[in-house]
Each structure stands twice: as C-alpha cells, then as structure tokens.
Short mmCIF file of C-alpha atoms in Angstrom, two decimals:
data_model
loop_
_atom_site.label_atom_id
_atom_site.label_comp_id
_atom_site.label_asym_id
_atom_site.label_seq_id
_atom_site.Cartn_x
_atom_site.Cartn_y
_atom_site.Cartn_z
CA UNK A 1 103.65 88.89 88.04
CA UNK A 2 107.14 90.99 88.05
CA UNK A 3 104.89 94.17 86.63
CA UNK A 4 102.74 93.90 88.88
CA UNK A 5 105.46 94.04 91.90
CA UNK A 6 107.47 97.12 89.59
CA UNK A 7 104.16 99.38 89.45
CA UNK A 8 103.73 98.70 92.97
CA UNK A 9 107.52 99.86 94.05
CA UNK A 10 107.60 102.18 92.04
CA UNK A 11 104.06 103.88 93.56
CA UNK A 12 102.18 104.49 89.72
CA UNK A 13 105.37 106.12 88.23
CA UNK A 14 105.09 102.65 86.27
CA UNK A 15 101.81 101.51 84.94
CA UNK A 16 101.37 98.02 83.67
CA UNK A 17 98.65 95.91 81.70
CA UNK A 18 98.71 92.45 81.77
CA UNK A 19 96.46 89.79 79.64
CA UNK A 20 96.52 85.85 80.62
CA UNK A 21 93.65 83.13 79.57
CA UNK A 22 94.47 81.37 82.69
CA UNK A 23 92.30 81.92 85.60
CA UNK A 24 95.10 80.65 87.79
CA UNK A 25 96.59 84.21 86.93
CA UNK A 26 93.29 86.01 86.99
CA UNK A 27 92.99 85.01 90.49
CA UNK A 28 96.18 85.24 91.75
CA UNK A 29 96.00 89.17 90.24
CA UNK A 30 93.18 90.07 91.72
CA UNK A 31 94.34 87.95 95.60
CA UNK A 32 97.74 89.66 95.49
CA UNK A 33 97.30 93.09 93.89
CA UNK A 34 96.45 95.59 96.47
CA UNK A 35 96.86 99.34 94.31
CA UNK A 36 95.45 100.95 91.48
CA UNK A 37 98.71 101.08 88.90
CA UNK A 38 98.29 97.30 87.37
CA UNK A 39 95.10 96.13 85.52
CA UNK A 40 94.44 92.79 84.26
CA UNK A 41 92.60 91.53 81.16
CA UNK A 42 91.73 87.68 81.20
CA UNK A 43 91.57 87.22 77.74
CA UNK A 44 93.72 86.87 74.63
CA UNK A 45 96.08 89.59 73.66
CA UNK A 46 94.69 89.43 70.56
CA UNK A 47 91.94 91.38 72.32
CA UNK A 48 93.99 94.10 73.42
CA UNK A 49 93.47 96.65 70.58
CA UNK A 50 93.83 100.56 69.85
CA UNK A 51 90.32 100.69 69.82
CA UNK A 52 89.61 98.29 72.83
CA UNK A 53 91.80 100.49 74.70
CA UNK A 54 90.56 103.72 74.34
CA UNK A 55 87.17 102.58 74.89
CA UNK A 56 87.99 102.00 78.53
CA UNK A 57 88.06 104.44 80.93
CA UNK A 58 90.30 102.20 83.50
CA UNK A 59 92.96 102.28 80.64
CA UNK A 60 93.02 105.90 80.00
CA UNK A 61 97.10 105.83 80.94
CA UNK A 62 97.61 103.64 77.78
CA UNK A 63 95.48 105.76 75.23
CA UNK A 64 98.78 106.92 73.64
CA UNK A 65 100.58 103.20 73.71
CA UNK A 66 102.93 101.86 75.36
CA UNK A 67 106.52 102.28 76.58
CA UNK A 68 107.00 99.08 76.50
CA UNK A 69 105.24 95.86 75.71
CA UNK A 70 106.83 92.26 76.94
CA UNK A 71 105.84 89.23 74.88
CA UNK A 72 106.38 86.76 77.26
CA UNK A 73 106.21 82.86 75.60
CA UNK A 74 102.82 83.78 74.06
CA UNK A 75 103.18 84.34 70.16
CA UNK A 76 103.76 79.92 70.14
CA UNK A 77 100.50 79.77 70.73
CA UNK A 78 99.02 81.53 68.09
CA UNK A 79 101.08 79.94 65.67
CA UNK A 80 104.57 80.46 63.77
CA UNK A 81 103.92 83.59 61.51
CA UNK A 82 106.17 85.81 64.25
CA UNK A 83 106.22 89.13 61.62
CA UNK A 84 102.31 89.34 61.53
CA UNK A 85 102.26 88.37 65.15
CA UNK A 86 104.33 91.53 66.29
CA UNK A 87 103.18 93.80 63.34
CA UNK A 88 99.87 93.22 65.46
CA UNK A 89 101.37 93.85 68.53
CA UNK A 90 103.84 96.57 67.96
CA UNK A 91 100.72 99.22 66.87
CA UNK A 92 100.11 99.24 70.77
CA UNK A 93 104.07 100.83 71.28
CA UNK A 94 105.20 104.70 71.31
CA UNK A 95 107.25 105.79 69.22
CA UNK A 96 110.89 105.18 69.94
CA UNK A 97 109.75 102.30 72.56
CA UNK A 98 110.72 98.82 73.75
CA UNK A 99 109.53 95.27 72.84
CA UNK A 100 111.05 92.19 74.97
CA UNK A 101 110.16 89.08 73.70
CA UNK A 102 110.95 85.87 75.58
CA UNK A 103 110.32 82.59 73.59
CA UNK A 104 111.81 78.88 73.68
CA UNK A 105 113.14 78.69 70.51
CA UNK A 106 113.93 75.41 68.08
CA UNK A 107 117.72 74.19 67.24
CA UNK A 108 119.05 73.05 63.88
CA UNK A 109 120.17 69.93 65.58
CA UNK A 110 117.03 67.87 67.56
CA UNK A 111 119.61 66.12 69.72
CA UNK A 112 121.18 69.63 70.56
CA UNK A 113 117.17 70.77 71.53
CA UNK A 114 116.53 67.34 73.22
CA UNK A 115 119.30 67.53 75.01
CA UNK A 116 119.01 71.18 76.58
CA UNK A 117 114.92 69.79 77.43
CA UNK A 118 116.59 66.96 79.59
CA UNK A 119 119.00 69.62 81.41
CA UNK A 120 116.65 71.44 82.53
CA UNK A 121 114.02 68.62 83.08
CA UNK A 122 116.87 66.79 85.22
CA UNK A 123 118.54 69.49 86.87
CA UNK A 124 115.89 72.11 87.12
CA UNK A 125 111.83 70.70 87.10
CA UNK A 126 112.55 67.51 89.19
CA UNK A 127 113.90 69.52 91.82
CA UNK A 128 109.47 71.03 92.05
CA UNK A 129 108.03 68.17 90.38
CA UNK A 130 107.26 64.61 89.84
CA UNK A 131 108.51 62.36 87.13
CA UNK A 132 104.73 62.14 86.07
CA UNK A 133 104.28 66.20 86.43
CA UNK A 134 106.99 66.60 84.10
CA UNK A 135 106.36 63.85 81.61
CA UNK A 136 102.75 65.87 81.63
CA UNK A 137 104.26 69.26 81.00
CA UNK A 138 106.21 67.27 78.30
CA UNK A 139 103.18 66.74 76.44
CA UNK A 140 101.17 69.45 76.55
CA UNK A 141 104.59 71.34 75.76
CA UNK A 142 104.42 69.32 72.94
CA UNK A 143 100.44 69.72 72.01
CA UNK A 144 100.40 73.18 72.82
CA UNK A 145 104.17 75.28 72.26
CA UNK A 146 106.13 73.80 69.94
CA UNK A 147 103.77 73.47 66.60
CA UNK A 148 104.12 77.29 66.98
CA UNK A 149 108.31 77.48 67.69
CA UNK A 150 110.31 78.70 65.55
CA UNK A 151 113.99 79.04 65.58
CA UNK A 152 116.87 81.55 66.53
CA UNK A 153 117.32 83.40 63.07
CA UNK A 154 113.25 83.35 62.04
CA UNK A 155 112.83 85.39 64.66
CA UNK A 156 115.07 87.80 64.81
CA UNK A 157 114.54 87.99 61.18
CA UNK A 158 110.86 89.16 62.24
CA UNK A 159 111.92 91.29 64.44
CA UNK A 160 114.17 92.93 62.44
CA UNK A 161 111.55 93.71 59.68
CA UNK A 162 109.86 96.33 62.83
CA UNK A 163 113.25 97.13 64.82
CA UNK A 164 115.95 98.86 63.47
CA UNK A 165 118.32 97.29 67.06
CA UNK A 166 117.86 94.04 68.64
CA UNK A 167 119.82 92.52 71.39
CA UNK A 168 120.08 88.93 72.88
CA UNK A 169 119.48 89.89 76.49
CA UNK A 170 119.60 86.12 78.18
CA UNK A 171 119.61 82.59 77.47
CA UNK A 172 118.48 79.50 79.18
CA UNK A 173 118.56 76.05 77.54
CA UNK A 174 116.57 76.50 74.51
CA UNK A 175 115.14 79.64 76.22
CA UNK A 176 116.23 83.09 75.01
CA UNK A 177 115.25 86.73 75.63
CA UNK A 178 115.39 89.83 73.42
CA UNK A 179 115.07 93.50 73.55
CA UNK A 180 114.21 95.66 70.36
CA UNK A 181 113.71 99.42 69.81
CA UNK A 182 113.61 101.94 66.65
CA UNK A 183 115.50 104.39 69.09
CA UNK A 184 118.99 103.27 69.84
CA UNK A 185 119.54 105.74 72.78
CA UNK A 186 116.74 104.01 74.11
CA UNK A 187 117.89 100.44 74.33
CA UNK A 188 121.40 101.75 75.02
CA UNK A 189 120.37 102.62 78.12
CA UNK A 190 118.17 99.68 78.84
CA UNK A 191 120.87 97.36 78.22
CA UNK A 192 123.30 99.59 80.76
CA UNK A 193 120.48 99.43 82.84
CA UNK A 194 120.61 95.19 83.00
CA UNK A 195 122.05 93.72 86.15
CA UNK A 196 125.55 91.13 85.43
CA UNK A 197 123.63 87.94 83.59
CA UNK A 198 123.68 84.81 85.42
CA UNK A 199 122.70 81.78 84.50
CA UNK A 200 124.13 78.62 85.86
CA UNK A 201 126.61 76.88 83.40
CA UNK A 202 124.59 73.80 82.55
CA UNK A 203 121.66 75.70 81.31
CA UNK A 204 124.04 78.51 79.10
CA UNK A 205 123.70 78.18 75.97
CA UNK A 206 124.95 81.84 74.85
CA UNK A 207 128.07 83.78 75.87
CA UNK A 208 128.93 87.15 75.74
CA UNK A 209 125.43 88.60 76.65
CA UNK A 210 124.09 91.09 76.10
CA UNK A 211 124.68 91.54 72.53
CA UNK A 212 123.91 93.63 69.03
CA UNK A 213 122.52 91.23 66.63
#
C-alpha cells in the first residue's frame, strides 16, 4: 500500500487511512506496517463515516477530514450511481482538498474496450500469470467490476457536479486516473508536483497528460 510507504517516509508528517474487505490486505497491513502514522479498517468504505470517525480515539488526526481521499477502483463495486457515490465520500474532505479517483472505465466502441483488455491481458498479465489465472480474473472482472463501470464523460460529469477543476492525470488501456479540487491553487500545484507520465505506448490511450477537463 503506496500510503502506507508515504506516511512511513515521510515520519507522521503524512497520515493515512486505508479500508479494504480483503483480508489478503488486512494481513499484509498489519505484517508490513511497522509505525504508528497508517491505520487500517477491514471493512467497506461505506463504513467510514463523520460519525464513525470521531468516535475513535486512534483516528483523532482525521476528526476535521481529510486532505485528501483516493478512490482507488472501488465505487464499481457498489454500483454505477458515481454522483451519490462521491457526494458520500467527499463529506470526509477539507475544505479546498483533493479527491483522486482511479477507475477502468467503459468505451463507446466494445471492440475499442475489448481490444485494450487483450493488450494488456497479452502484453502485461501473461507476463505474472497463467492463461487459466487470467481467463479467471476475466470473469470475476466480469461478475464483479463492470455491472458497476461507467464511461469517460459519466464520470467526469459526476465529478464535476462536487469539483469546480478536474484533471486527467494518467491513462492505461481502459484505465484512467483523475484529480479534482474546489481550490485551484491546490491542484495547480499537485499537478506541478507529478513526475513526467509514462506509460508504455501499447497501453496509451490518452496524450497530452495531464490535462484541464
């Protein structure tokens, strides 16, 4: 877990809460972390409230919200409605804060989605996993993620109805990654923040990133 690893460097001047159903990630918190800065919830982030919050004393550091919350392929699972989903969400942020949201998104054109699904299964997964481990992931991708996609302009449309600036941030096959604020100092300097973006050319679907949508 990347926030784990940041509050770590950065010795509690970052403090990060993570949530995950999977106990493969509840253990592999509680095995790897080694300092006081992260916290883990196994549980929905549906659970992750206001009033859940302040109720713990552990959490005390995020009584007054967050600085930034990252939605990180989760809202599929809960289903399509994306402006309820980070209405919910976004009560948790500060004022003038940051939400990243990074979600594998439907095309207009199947063949154009299929397609970018075979790149990656081809030239990415087979390199880590079986032709029966993928064809596996396959499903349960299909069982579990994509009754709750959406596509490229539904949610940005959602976003926009809480953020006043949004910016495509990265792209990978039928992957992409956005950054929203109320506070456009604020994700100014994010974005100048963001290392060169590289992604190798077969799984590019974007150019000229990042960018104002």
């Amino acid at each position: 877990m990347g926030e784990r690893t940041m509050a770590e460097f950065s010795k509690g001047l970052i403090r990060t809460l993570s949530t995950s159903t999977s106990v493969y990630n509840k253990n592999n918190f509680y095995r790897l972390c080694n300092h006081e800065y992260s916290k883990f919830h196994h549980g929905s982030f549906i659970n992750i409230t206001p009033e859940y919050i302040n109720s713990q004393e552990d959490l005390s550091f995020f009584y007054n919200g967050f600085n930034i919350i990252y939605e990180n392929v989760t809202f599929p699972l809960y289903g399509s409605e994306r402006e309820d989903l980070i209405d919910y969400v976004a009560r948790l942020l500060k004022k003038d804060s940051l939400m990243i949201f990074i979600e594998k998104l439907r095309h207009p054109d199947e063949s154009e989605y299929r397609k970018r699904e075979k790149i990656k299964d081809d030239q990415y997964k087979a390199n880590y996993f079986s032709d029966s481990e993928i064809e596996e992931k396959r499903l349960d991708m299909l069982e579990v993620i994509e009754r709750g996609q959406v596509d490229f302009e539904s949610l940005t449309d959602a976003i926009k109805k809480h953020f006043k600036y949004v910016y495509l941030i990265w792209n990978s096959a039928n992957f992409y990654e956005f950054v929203a604020s109320n506070n456009k100092l604020i994700v100014s300097k994010f974005i100048e923040l963001l290392p060169p973006i590289y992604v190798p050319s077969p799984f590019c679907a974007e150019s000229n990133l990042p960018r104002n949508l």
